[in-house]
PDB file of C-alpha atoms in Angstrom:
ATOM      1  CA  THR T  78      39.966  92.961 148.455  1.00 45.00           C
ATOM      2  CA  GLU T  79      41.001  96.184 150.070  1.00 46.00           C
ATOM      3  CA  ILE T  80      42.466  99.035 148.041  1.00 47.00           C
ATOM      4  CA  TYR T  81      44.956 101.262 149.818  1.00 44.00           C
ATOM      5  CA  THR T  82      45.488 104.819 148.648  1.00 50.00           C
ATOM      6  CA  LEU T  83      48.253 107.172 149.702  1.00 45.00           C
ATOM      7  CA  SER T  84      48.053 110.875 149.905  1.00 52.00           C
ATOM      8  CA  LEU T  85      50.783 112.946 148.344  1.00 49.00           C
ATOM      9  CA  HIS T  86      51.933 113.861 151.820  1.00 49.00           C
ATOM     10  CA  ASP T  87      52.332 110.180 152.738  1.00 47.00           C
ATOM     11  CA  ALA T  88      53.928 109.215 149.393  1.00 46.00           C
ATOM     12  CA  LEU T  89      56.756 111.733 149.435  1.00 46.00           C
ATOM     13  CA  PRO T  90      58.747 110.025 152.217  1.00 49.00           C
ATOM     14  CA  ILE T  91      58.360 106.674 150.453  1.00 43.00           C
ATOM     15  CA  LEU T  92      59.645 108.119 147.183  1.00 42.00           C
ATOM     16  CA  ALA T  93      62.577 109.650 149.009  1.00 42.00           C
ATOM     17  CA  ASP T  94      63.354 106.292 150.586  1.00 43.00           C
ATOM     18  CA  LEU T  95      63.239 104.618 147.158  1.00 41.00           C
ATOM     19  CA  LYS T  96      65.654 107.166 145.733  1.00 45.00           C
ATOM     20  CA  ASP T  97      67.962 106.661 148.695  1.00 44.00           C
ATOM     21  CA  TRP T  98      67.787 102.897 148.147  1.00 38.00           C
ATOM     22  CA  LYS T  99      68.596 103.281 144.431  1.00 44.00           C
ATOM     23  CA  SER T 100      71.540 105.522 145.261  1.00 45.00           C
ATOM     24  CA  PHE T 101      72.741 102.935 147.759  1.00 44.00           C
ATOM     25  CA  THR T 102      72.498 100.068 145.279  1.00 56.00           C
ATOM     26  CA  VAL T 103      74.112 101.867 142.315  1.00 64.00           C
ATOM     27  CA  ALA T 104      77.019 103.342 144.244  1.00 72.00           C
ATOM     28  CA  PRO T 105      79.142 100.147 144.009  1.00 76.00           C
ATOM     29  CA  LYS T 106      78.414  99.929 140.298  1.00 80.00           C
ATOM     30  CA  ARG T 107      79.544 103.522 139.807  1.00 78.00           C
ATOM     31  CA  ILE T 108      82.800 102.750 141.567  1.00 81.00           C
ATOM     32  CA  GLU T 109      83.209  99.698 139.342  1.00 83.00           C
ATOM     33  CA  LEU T 110      82.657 101.809 136.219  1.00 81.00           C
ATOM     34  CA  MET T 111      85.132 104.452 137.387  1.00 78.00           C
ATOM     35  CA  GLU T 112      87.794 101.854 138.132  1.00 83.00           C
ATOM     36  CA  GLU T 113      87.264 100.113 134.820  1.00 81.00           C
ATOM     37  CA  MET T 114      87.508 103.412 132.958  1.00 80.00           C
ATOM     38  CA  GLU T 115      90.747 104.215 134.800  1.00 83.00           C
ATOM     39  CA  SER T 116      92.098 100.788 133.890  1.00 85.00           C
ATOM     40  CA  LEU T 117      91.714 101.702 130.206  1.00 84.00           C
ATOM     41  CA  ILE T 118      94.311 104.470 130.537  1.00 85.00           C
ATOM     42  CA  ASN T 119      97.411 103.267 128.634  1.00 83.00           C
ATOM     43  CA  ALA T 120      95.599 100.030 127.759  1.00 81.00           C
ATOM     44  CA  THR T 121      97.018  97.948 124.901  1.00 81.00           C
ATOM     45  CA  LEU T 122      93.695  97.570 123.072  1.00 81.00           C
ATOM     46  CA  GLU T 123      93.340  98.443 119.405  1.00 85.00           C
ATOM     47  CA  PRO T 124      92.144 102.058 119.044  1.00 83.00           C
ATOM     48  CA  GLN T 125      88.746 101.103 117.606  1.00 84.00           C
ATOM     49  CA  ALA T 126      88.137  98.476 120.298  1.00 88.00           C
ATOM     50  CA  LEU T 127      89.268 100.936 122.961  1.00 85.00           C
ATOM     51  CA  ALA T 128      86.942 103.654 121.678  1.00 85.00           C
ATOM     52  CA  ASP T 129      84.024 101.199 121.595  1.00 89.00           C
ATOM     53  CA  ARG T 130      84.663 100.153 125.186  1.00 83.00           C
ATOM     54  CA  ILE T 131      84.915 103.766 126.391  1.00 84.00           C
ATOM     55  CA  ARG T 132      81.625 104.555 124.652  1.00 88.00           C
ATOM     56  CA  GLN T 133      80.007 101.497 126.212  1.00 87.00           C
ATOM     57  CA  LEU T 134      81.093 102.485 129.722  1.00 83.00           C
ATOM     58  CA  GLN T 135      79.797 106.021 129.208  1.00 85.00           C
ATOM     59  CA  GLU T 136      76.442 104.667 128.123  1.00 87.00           C
ATOM     60  CA  GLU T 137      76.306 102.408 131.183  1.00 83.00           C
ATOM     61  CA  TRP T 138      77.084 105.403 133.400  1.00 80.00           C
ATOM     62  CA  ARG T 139      74.273 107.481 131.904  1.00 81.00           C
ATOM     63  CA  THR T 140      71.810 104.611 132.297  1.00 80.00           C
ATOM     64  CA  LEU T 141      72.917 103.976 135.861  1.00 76.00           C
ATOM     65  CA  SER T 142      72.656 107.618 136.914  1.00 70.00           C
ATOM     66  CA  LYS T 143      69.062 108.181 135.776  1.00 65.00           C
ATOM     67  CA  GLY T 144      66.770 108.980 138.680  1.00 53.00           C
ATOM     68  CA  VAL T 145      69.489 109.095 141.308  1.00 52.00           C
ATOM     69  CA  GLY T 146      68.893 112.132 143.458  1.00 48.00           C
ATOM     70  CA  GLU T 147      72.253 112.568 145.145  1.00 51.00           C
ATOM     71  CA  ASN T 148      75.000 114.822 143.831  1.00 47.00           C
ATOM     72  CA  LEU T 149      77.233 112.783 141.478  1.00 69.00           C
ATOM     73  CA  GLU T 150      79.455 115.645 140.374  1.00 77.00           C
ATOM     74  CA  ALA T 151      82.628 114.330 142.031  1.00 79.00           C
ATOM     75  CA  ASP T 152      82.144 110.809 140.714  1.00 81.00           C
ATOM     76  CA  TRP T 153      81.238 112.075 137.263  1.00 81.00           C
ATOM     77  CA  GLN T 154      84.313 114.309 137.176  1.00 86.00           C
ATOM     78  CA  ARG T 155      86.575 111.390 138.072  1.00 84.00           C
ATOM     79  CA  PHE T 156      84.891 109.158 135.501  1.00 83.00           C
ATOM     80  CA  GLN T 157      85.058 111.789 132.760  1.00 85.00           C
ATOM     81  CA  GLU T 158      88.728 112.634 133.369  1.00 86.00           C
ATOM     82  CA  ALA T 159      89.602 108.942 133.135  1.00 84.00           C
ATOM     83  CA  ALA T 160      87.611 108.680 129.889  1.00 86.00           C
ATOM     84  CA  GLN T 161      89.466 111.616 128.353  1.00 86.00           C
ATOM     85  CA  LYS T 162      92.872 110.180 129.270  1.00 86.00           C
ATOM     86  CA  ALA T 163      91.938 106.711 128.027  1.00 83.00           C
ATOM     87  CA  TYR T 164      90.697 108.174 124.722  1.00 81.00           C
ATOM     88  CA  LEU T 165      93.960 109.963 123.869  1.00 83.00           C
ATOM     89  CA  PRO T 166      95.386 107.065 121.755  1.00 83.00           C
ATOM     90  CA  CYS T 167      92.033 106.803 119.968  1.00 82.00           C
ATOM     91  CA  LYS T 168      92.062 110.513 119.198  1.00 83.00           C
ATOM     92  CA  ALA T 169      95.507 110.325 117.615  1.00 82.00           C
ATOM     93  CA  PHE T 170      94.529 107.194 115.680  1.00 83.00           C
ATOM     94  CA  PHE T 171      91.304 108.647 114.295  1.00 82.00           C
ATOM     95  CA  GLU T 172      92.999 111.936 113.393  1.00 88.00           C
ATOM     96  CA  THR T 173      95.647 110.003 111.439  1.00 86.00           C
ATOM     97  CA  GLN T 174      92.934 107.914 109.820  1.00 87.00           C
ATOM     98  CA  ALA T 175      91.002 111.037 108.810  1.00 90.00           C
ATOM     99  CA  GLN T 176      94.164 112.518 107.311  1.00 92.00           C
ATOM    100  CA  GLU T 177      94.792 109.339 105.301  1.00 93.00           C
ATOM    101  CA  ARG T 178      91.212 109.361 104.000  1.00 93.00           C
ATOM    102  CA  GLN T 179      91.600 112.980 102.932  1.00 94.00           C
ATOM    103  CA  GLU T 180      94.869 112.227 101.123  1.00 96.00           C
ATOM    104  CA  ASN T 181      93.276 109.217  99.415  1.00 96.00           C
ATOM    105  CA  LEU T 182      90.409 111.402  98.273  1.00 97.00           C
ATOM    106  CA  GLN T 183      92.836 113.929  96.794  1.00 96.00           C
ATOM    107  CA  ARG T 184      94.703 111.152  94.966  1.00 97.00           C
ATOM    108  CA  ARG T 185      91.425 109.809  93.583  1.00 97.00           C
ATOM    109  CA  GLU T 186      90.458 113.269  92.359  1.00 97.00           C
ATOM    110  CA  ALA T 187      93.829 113.577  90.591  1.00 97.00           C
ATOM    111  CA  LEU T 188      93.388 110.127  89.026  1.00 97.00           C
ATOM    112  CA  LEU T 189      89.913 111.073  87.848  1.00 97.00           C
ATOM    113  CA  GLN T 190      91.327 114.166  86.142  1.00 97.00           C
ATOM    114  CA  ARG T 191      94.021 112.126  84.381  1.00 97.00           C
ATOM    115  CA  LEU T 192      91.554 109.512  83.156  1.00 97.00           C
ATOM    116  CA  SER T 193      89.116 112.170  81.939  1.00 97.00           C
ATOM    117  CA  ALA T 194      91.953 113.938  80.115  1.00 97.00           C
ATOM    118  CA  PHE T 195      92.998 110.637  78.531  1.00 97.00           C
ATOM    119  CA  GLU T 196      89.521 110.038  77.116  1.00 97.00           C
ATOM    120  CA  SER T 197      89.000 113.591  75.872  1.00 96.00           C
ATOM    121  CA  GLY T 198      92.486 113.809  74.373  1.00 96.00           C
ATOM    122  CA  HIS T 199      92.684 110.399  72.722  1.00 96.00           C
ATOM    123  CA  ASP T 200      92.529 110.170  68.922  1.00 96.00           C
ATOM    124  CA  TRP T 201      89.402 108.049  68.551  1.00 96.00           C
ATOM    125  CA  GLU T 202      89.633 108.216  64.769  1.00 95.00           C
ATOM    126  CA  HIS T 203      92.833 106.162  65.042  1.00 95.00           C
ATOM    127  CA  PRO T 204      92.663 104.695  68.553  1.00 96.00           C
ATOM    128  CA  ASP T 205      95.504 102.848  70.249  1.00 97.00           C
ATOM    129  CA  TRP T 206      93.473 100.101  71.864  1.00 97.00           C
ATOM    130  CA  ARG T 207      96.369  98.599  73.768  1.00 96.00           C
ATOM    131  CA  THR T 208      96.875 101.935  75.480  1.00 97.00           C
ATOM    132  CA  VAL T 209      93.174 102.001  76.323  1.00 97.00           C
ATOM    133  CA  VAL T 210      93.417  98.529  77.870  1.00 97.00           C
ATOM    134  CA  VAL T 211      96.395  99.606  79.977  1.00 97.00           C
ATOM    135  CA  ALA T 212      94.672 102.830  81.055  1.00 97.00           C
ATOM    136  CA  LEU T 213      91.591 100.931  82.217  1.00 97.00           C
ATOM    137  CA  ARG T 214      93.536  98.250  84.045  1.00 97.00           C
ATOM    138  CA  GLU T 215      95.992 100.560  85.793  1.00 97.00           C
ATOM    139  CA  SER T 216      93.439 103.216  86.720  1.00 97.00           C
ATOM    140  CA  LYS T 217      91.228 100.569  88.330  1.00 97.00           C
ATOM    141  CA  GLN T 218      94.148  99.177  90.331  1.00 97.00           C
ATOM    142  CA  GLU T 219      95.306 102.625  91.407  1.00 97.00           C
ATOM    143  CA  TRP T 220      91.786 103.638  92.412  1.00 97.00           C
ATOM    144  CA  ARG T 221      91.563 100.655  94.742  1.00 96.00           C
ATOM    145  CA  ARG T 222      94.935 101.468  96.294  1.00 96.00           C
ATOM    146  CA  HIS T 223      93.715 104.942  97.272  1.00 96.00           C
ATOM    147  CA  SER T 224      91.320 103.575  99.859  1.00 92.00           C
ATOM    148  CA  PRO T 225      89.573 104.170 102.202  1.00 93.00           C
ATOM    149  CA  VAL T 226      87.989 107.605 101.820  1.00 94.00           C
ATOM    150  CA  GLU T 227      85.184 109.323 103.676  1.00 91.00           C
ATOM    151  CA  ARG T 228      81.967 107.883 102.256  1.00 89.00           C
ATOM    152  CA  ALA T 229      80.065 111.153 101.903  1.00 89.00           C
ATOM    153  CA  ALA T 230      82.968 113.096 100.411  1.00 87.00           C
ATOM    154  CA  GLY T 231      84.041 110.258  98.124  1.00 93.00           C
ATOM    155  CA  LYS T 232      80.612 109.417  96.701  1.00 95.00           C
ATOM    156  CA  ALA T 233      80.564 112.172  94.061  1.00 94.00           C
ATOM    157  CA  VAL T 234      84.134 111.401  92.956  1.00 96.00           C
ATOM    158  CA  GLN T 235      83.282 107.692  92.750  1.00 96.00           C
ATOM    159  CA  GLU T 236      80.273 108.384  90.537  1.00 96.00           C
ATOM    160  CA  LYS T 237      82.337 110.539  88.156  1.00 97.00           C
ATOM    161  CA  PHE T 238      85.097 107.943  87.974  1.00 97.00           C
ATOM    162  CA  ASP T 239      82.590 105.164  87.274  1.00 97.00           C
ATOM    163  CA  ALA T 240      81.087 107.227  84.446  1.00 97.00           C
ATOM    164  CA  VAL T 241      84.444 107.881  82.734  1.00 98.00           C
ATOM    165  CA  PHE T 242      85.550 104.285  83.238  1.00 98.00           C
ATOM    166  CA  ALA T 243      82.271 102.955  81.812  1.00 98.00           C
ATOM    167  CA  SER T 244      82.594 105.241  78.774  1.00 97.00           C
ATOM    168  CA  LEU T 245      86.085 103.958  78.004  1.00 98.00           C
ATOM    169  CA  GLN T 246      85.025 100.369  78.620  1.00 97.00           C
ATOM    170  CA  ALA T 247      82.098 100.791  76.208  1.00 97.00           C
ATOM    171  CA  ARG T 248      84.465 102.010  73.499  1.00 97.00           C
ATOM    172  CA  LEU T 249      86.747  99.026  74.085  1.00 97.00           C
ATOM    173  CA  ASP T 250      83.827  96.573  74.166  1.00 97.00           C
ATOM    174  CA  GLY T 251      82.705  97.898  70.781  1.00 97.00           C
ATOM    175  CA  GLU T 252      86.175  97.221  69.360  1.00 97.00           C
ATOM    176  CA  TYR T 253      86.177  93.755  70.930  1.00 97.00           C
ATOM    177  CA  GLU T 254      82.823  92.923  69.336  1.00 97.00           C
ATOM    178  CA  ARG T 255      83.931  94.039  65.857  1.00 97.00           C
ATOM    179  CA  ASN T 256      87.106  91.979  66.073  1.00 97.00           C
ATOM    180  CA  LEU T 257      85.305  88.920  67.396  1.00 97.00           C
ATOM    181  CA  GLN T 258      82.894  89.008  64.486  1.00 97.00           C
ATOM    182  CA  GLU T 259      85.790  89.279  62.070  1.00 97.00           C
ATOM    183  CA  LYS T 260      87.574  86.307  63.609  1.00 97.00           C
ATOM    184  CA  LYS T 261      84.387  84.263  63.603  1.00 97.00           C
ATOM    185  CA  SER T 262      84.107  84.990  59.885  1.00 97.00           C
ATOM    186  CA  LEU T 263      87.672  83.737  59.359  1.00 97.00           C
ATOM    187  CA  VAL T 264      86.852  80.575  61.306  1.00 97.00           C
ATOM    188  CA  ASP T 265      83.838  79.902  59.049  1.00 97.00           C
ATOM    189  CA  ARG T 266      85.902  80.452  55.892  1.00 96.00           C
ATOM    190  CA  ALA T 267      88.624  78.102  57.138  1.00 96.00           C
ATOM    191  CA  GLN T 268      86.028  75.461  57.896  1.00 95.00           C
ATOM    192  CA  ARG T 269      84.684  75.599  54.335  1.00 95.00           C
ATOM    193  CA  LEU T 270      88.192  75.158  52.916  1.00 94.00           C
ATOM    194  CA  VAL T 271      88.513  71.764  54.598  1.00 92.00           C
ATOM    195  CA  ALA T 272      85.940  70.400  52.162  1.00 91.00           C
ATOM    196  CA  ALA T 273      87.387  72.161  49.091  1.00 91.00           C
ATOM    197  CA  GLU T 274      88.204  69.850  46.149  1.00 88.00           C
ATOM    198  CA  ASP T 275      91.321  71.744  45.052  1.00 90.00           C
ATOM    199  CA  SER T 276      93.577  71.167  48.052  1.00 87.00           C
ATOM    200  CA  ARG T 277      96.463  73.175  46.596  1.00 88.00           C
ATOM    201  CA  LYS T 278      94.310  76.280  46.220  1.00 92.00           C
ATOM    202  CA  ALA T 279      92.784  75.606  49.628  1.00 92.00           C
ATOM    203  CA  ILE T 280      96.262  75.770  51.183  1.00 92.00           C
ATOM    204  CA  ASP T 281      96.975  79.074  49.467  1.00 94.00           C
ATOM    205  CA  ASP T 282      93.643  80.428  50.727  1.00 95.00           C
ATOM    206  CA  VAL T 283      94.363  79.206  54.272  1.00 94.00           C
ATOM    207  CA  LYS T 284      97.669  81.069  54.267  1.00 95.00           C
ATOM    208  CA  VAL T 285      95.808  84.234  53.315  1.00 96.00           C
ATOM    209  CA  LEU T 286      93.342  83.659  56.170  1.00 96.00           C
ATOM    210  CA  GLN T 287      96.208  83.127  58.614  1.00 96.00           C
ATOM    211  CA  GLN T 288      97.713  86.460  57.621  1.00 96.00           C
ATOM    212  CA  LYS T 289      94.368  88.182  58.036  1.00 97.00           C
ATOM    213  CA  TRP T 290      94.001  86.577  61.470  1.00 97.00           C
ATOM    214  CA  LYS T 291      97.208  88.263  62.583  1.00 96.00           C
ATOM    215  CA  GLU T 292      95.911  91.632  61.403  1.00 96.00           C
ATOM    216  CA  VAL T 293      92.677  91.503  63.397  1.00 96.00           C
ATOM    217  CA  GLY T 294      92.740  93.750  66.478  1.00 95.00           C
ATOM    218  CA  LEU T 295      92.319  92.950  70.147  1.00 96.00           C
ATOM    219  CA  VAL T 296      89.710  90.552  71.507  1.00 96.00           C
ATOM    220  CA  PRO T 297      89.020  89.322  75.060  1.00 95.00           C
ATOM    221  CA  ARG T 298      91.538  86.673  76.074  1.00 94.00           C
ATOM    222  CA  ASP T 299      89.175  83.748  76.732  1.00 96.00           C
ATOM    223  CA  ALA T 300      86.953  84.286  73.691  1.00 96.00           C
ATOM    224  CA  GLY T 301      89.984  84.862  71.479  1.00 95.00           C
ATOM    225  CA  GLN T 302      91.633  81.666  72.668  1.00 96.00           C
ATOM    226  CA  ARG T 303      88.535  79.595  71.914  1.00 97.00           C
ATOM    227  CA  LEU T 304      88.277  81.002  68.387  1.00 97.00           C
ATOM    228  CA  TRP T 305      91.986  80.452  67.783  1.00 97.00           C
ATOM    229  CA  GLU T 306      91.745  76.788  68.723  1.00 97.00           C
ATOM    230  CA  GLU T 307      88.841  76.322  66.312  1.00 96.00           C
ATOM    231  CA  PHE T 308      90.569  78.257  63.531  1.00 96.00           C
ATOM    232  CA  ARG T 309      93.812  76.304  63.926  1.00 96.00           C
ATOM    233  CA  GLN T 310      91.922  73.005  63.833  1.00 96.00           C
ATOM    234  CA  HIS T 311      90.383  73.865  60.461  1.00 95.00           C
ATOM    235  CA  CYS T 312      93.711  75.074  59.061  1.00 95.00           C
ATOM    236  CA  ASP T 313      95.395  71.877  60.195  1.00 94.00           C
ATOM    237  CA  GLY T 314      92.611  69.933  58.485  1.00 94.00           C
ATOM    238  CA  VAL T 315      93.407  71.599  55.141  1.00 92.00           C
ATOM    239  CA  PHE T 316      97.133  70.813  55.416  1.00 91.00           C
ATOM    240  CA  GLN T 317      96.480  67.243  56.537  1.00 90.00           C
ATOM    241  CA  LYS T 318      94.172  66.696  53.572  1.00 86.00           C
ATOM    242  CA  ARG T 319      96.903  67.839  51.185  1.00 75.00           C
ATOM    243  CA  GLN T 320      99.460  65.577  52.904  1.00 78.00           C
ATOM    244  CA  GLN T 321      97.092  62.636  52.583  1.00 75.00           C
ATOM    245  CA  GLU T 322      96.757  63.305  48.869  1.00 71.00           C
ATOM    246  CA  TYR T 323     100.547  63.255  48.507  1.00 71.00           C
ATOM    247  CA  ALA T 324     100.702  59.983  50.401  1.00 71.00           C
ATOM    248  CA  ASP T 325      98.012  58.470  48.211  1.00 67.00           C
ATOM    249  CA  TYR T 326      99.775  59.657  45.051  1.00 71.00           C
ATOM    250  CA  ASN T 327     103.110  58.183  46.166  1.00 76.00           C
ATOM    251  CA  ALA T 328     101.431  54.893  47.062  1.00 70.00           C
TER     252      ALA T 328
END
């Protein structure tokens, strides 16, 4: 096996020929990229899709031009001018989008202030829990409407909102738990009355329990509905027992 070595003097012409060959082979591709970029001017693509395609063509141009020794200034100027013209709709779109994100951020900041003021100003010694429920529901819905926002700028506001919302929700959950325990106690008392021997007194006691049921505060809808069905079943059992005793007496 013979090993051939080239001196630097002999290699330089070969390298020059290779560069000339690369320039020759990439020239048609450059023309293709320029024409495609020009075709994007006034294109009907969506702004984001248009911007992505412009960026892709620019990346292809940079990759294609590496190592090419000839002067590409004229071609690059034509390509770049076409890119700038094609990007004009994207520029307007992204500027409008940035403005909308900024306005959404300002609305979220205002909402955060209102919710914080609601919590700090509410009379928690005599709370209006229905108002708390409404405040939580509506603030959550409004927060979602003011979207999107810039991620970096909106992160701190999001964290503060989550903290205030969680604080209010914890207060409401505590009220829910107290009321659920009270209703469960009423269910147990109604169940014991079904087996009471004095049905007349049992009916009077059930009526008292029914009144107390109405006075218990808010509970979650699903849990409250399940307890109500159980409570009503026991109350009906007391009344049915009394009716059966009347029927037996008449017979």
